[in-house]
Amino acid sequence: MKKIIAISLVVLSNYIGFSQDHFSGISTSSRVGILNGMINPAEYSNLSKKFEVNLYGASFNTNNNKIGFSDLTSGNNLQDLIFKSGESVNLQFDGQIVGPSVAVKLLKWGFAVTTKANIKFDLINIDTNIGNAISNNNLASAITLLNTNSNQRLIGTSYGEVGFSAARSIIDKEKYSISAGVTFKLLFPGSYSNIGLNGLNGKISQFGGNAYLTTDQPAILNIAYSGSLANNFSNFGDYTKTIFGGLNGMATDIGFNYKLKDGPNKYKVKVGLAFRNIGSMTFKDNNNSSSNYSLNIPNSNPLNLNTFSNANNLGDVETILNTNGYLTKIDGQKDFKVKLPTLFSIYTDIKIVPKVYLTGYLQQKLNKDSENDQITALNIVSVTPRLNLGFFETYVPISNNQISGTTVGFGFRLGGFYLGSNSIVSSLTSNGKQADLYTGFRWAFL
């Protein structure tokens, strides 16, 4: 279990250069392309060129509510920092790779075929006392009381998707236009692992150099795993072994767009709204398992948390708890369904003066991260001023999310190449708790 928790620190220390606000700034550019269509399929009818080919795109993010950017190079023990007393631990790593994709504009229509790979890891509402006891076998006092009503989750997943999009201008007047679009996505679940502990009430006692856990009342424990993450949860490489599994799910994006025109193919104001990731996928594998248990650890038989020292995967955790008689199975299944993070987003792009734009963006998740069958997402608000000179574009995204707070980034586009970060300015100047990087190249013509 120590190894399982330690993956979060590996992500932070080794992949820090790599937010869930993927491609922030460039995805709402007035130079409309495939990235715009991925946040709102109606944008495919507004393509700046007749054809666009995406060669590659990659965006990686890590954010948390405990560790600042300077802590990564301070030499301090990251486990001590992330599980220090105070608010519960929330940490997310989110990676997205946009593969070969193509979009075309034909008269009032726009079409696209896109490919994407997703990698995610999260710690959600982890009580610092239980986290510290498991990861370090360390307690601040001889007895620590636990009273947690939330569902503490540790979740990892990887999956691929192929999208088929169509958009059309449905009203096209001299001064304004309205368009709509839809994307149907085929989902290829790769690997999944989740442990959710809901309603943990009890105490941790220290005796003989070890930490022992007992419960005052039964808690609900969910353990689910599939694919390569069933075998080993502690190596980052396990997330990338099976990103694209077999076809086993579908999802839909729906979007609308309004433009107040400023001449042919230009606008003074553009407003878009979209519902994305409406769907789910089913994990099927030979080593699949998803079970709900009642967890009861009596005072007469306390759980030595050091027992989890060599647990590499959730199957090991399940075996340890079952062997000691702490689990009573409620229900279980071999194949299980996982819901995508359904999002509502709305944005406005305003031309302030020629070549200068200001974009406001809001993203709201429509599902609860606490549910065991749910892939997580962030609520985000951002404002992005930009300068677009045609071949060259630069922008400064200013964002806020519920985990790492306010971030300030920087990015630019030179022709088809783009490079940016949603947090580089705030990370370097104010010890921000988010770090991210995205880059890519697309070719537009005609």
Tab-separated table of N, CA, C and O in Angstrom, residues 56 106 145 148 155 171 284 311 355-356 425:
chain	number	residue	atom	x	y	z
A	56	TYR	N	0.430	15.782	-34.059
A	56	TYR	CA	0.525	15.332	-32.674
A	56	TYR	C	0.119	16.472	-31.747
A	56	TYR	O	0.174	17.648	-32.101
A	106	LEU	N	-16.662	21.959	-45.601
A	106	LEU	CA	-17.306	21.897	-46.917
A	106	LEU	C	-18.569	22.743	-46.873
A	106	LEU	O	-19.565	22.355	-46.252
A	145	LEU	N	-7.915	10.058	16.340
A	145	LEU	CA	-9.299	9.731	16.051
A	145	LEU	C	-9.624	10.028	14.590
A	145	LEU	O	-9.172	11.030	14.028
A	148	THR	N	-14.508	10.387	9.264
A	148	THR	CA	-14.568	10.791	7.857
A	148	THR	C	-15.882	10.346	7.247
A	148	THR	O	-16.176	9.154	7.195
A	155	ILE	N	-7.610	6.470	-7.448
A	155	ILE	CA	-8.096	5.972	-8.732
A	155	ILE	C	-7.065	6.209	-9.827
A	155	ILE	O	-6.425	7.261	-9.890
A	171	ILE	N	-28.017	28.854	-38.980
A	171	ILE	CA	-28.491	30.204	-39.315
A	171	ILE	C	-27.269	31.017	-39.719
A	171	ILE	O	-26.304	31.101	-38.969
A	284	LYS	N	-13.482	-4.974	-19.416
A	284	LYS	CA	-13.536	-6.431	-19.489
A	284	LYS	C	-12.123	-6.954	-19.658
A	284	LYS	O	-11.410	-6.559	-20.581
A	311	ALA	N	2.538	-4.298	-0.447
A	311	ALA	CA	1.413	-4.456	-1.373
A	311	ALA	C	1.670	-3.656	-2.648
A	311	ALA	O	1.877	-2.443	-2.605
A	355	LYS	N	-6.691	42.259	-33.863
A	355	LYS	CA	-5.597	41.379	-33.451
A	355	LYS	C	-5.564	41.079	-31.955
A	355	LYS	O	-4.811	40.203	-31.522
A	356	VAL	N	-6.354	41.769	-31.140
A	356	VAL	CA	-6.342	41.550	-29.691
A	356	VAL	C	-7.704	41.015	-29.247
A	356	VAL	O	-8.738	41.623	-29.533
A	425	VAL	N	3.843	30.740	-15.008
A	425	VAL	CA	4.139	32.021	-14.347
A	425	VAL	C	3.879	31.919	-12.850
A	425	VAL	O	4.728	32.289	-12.033
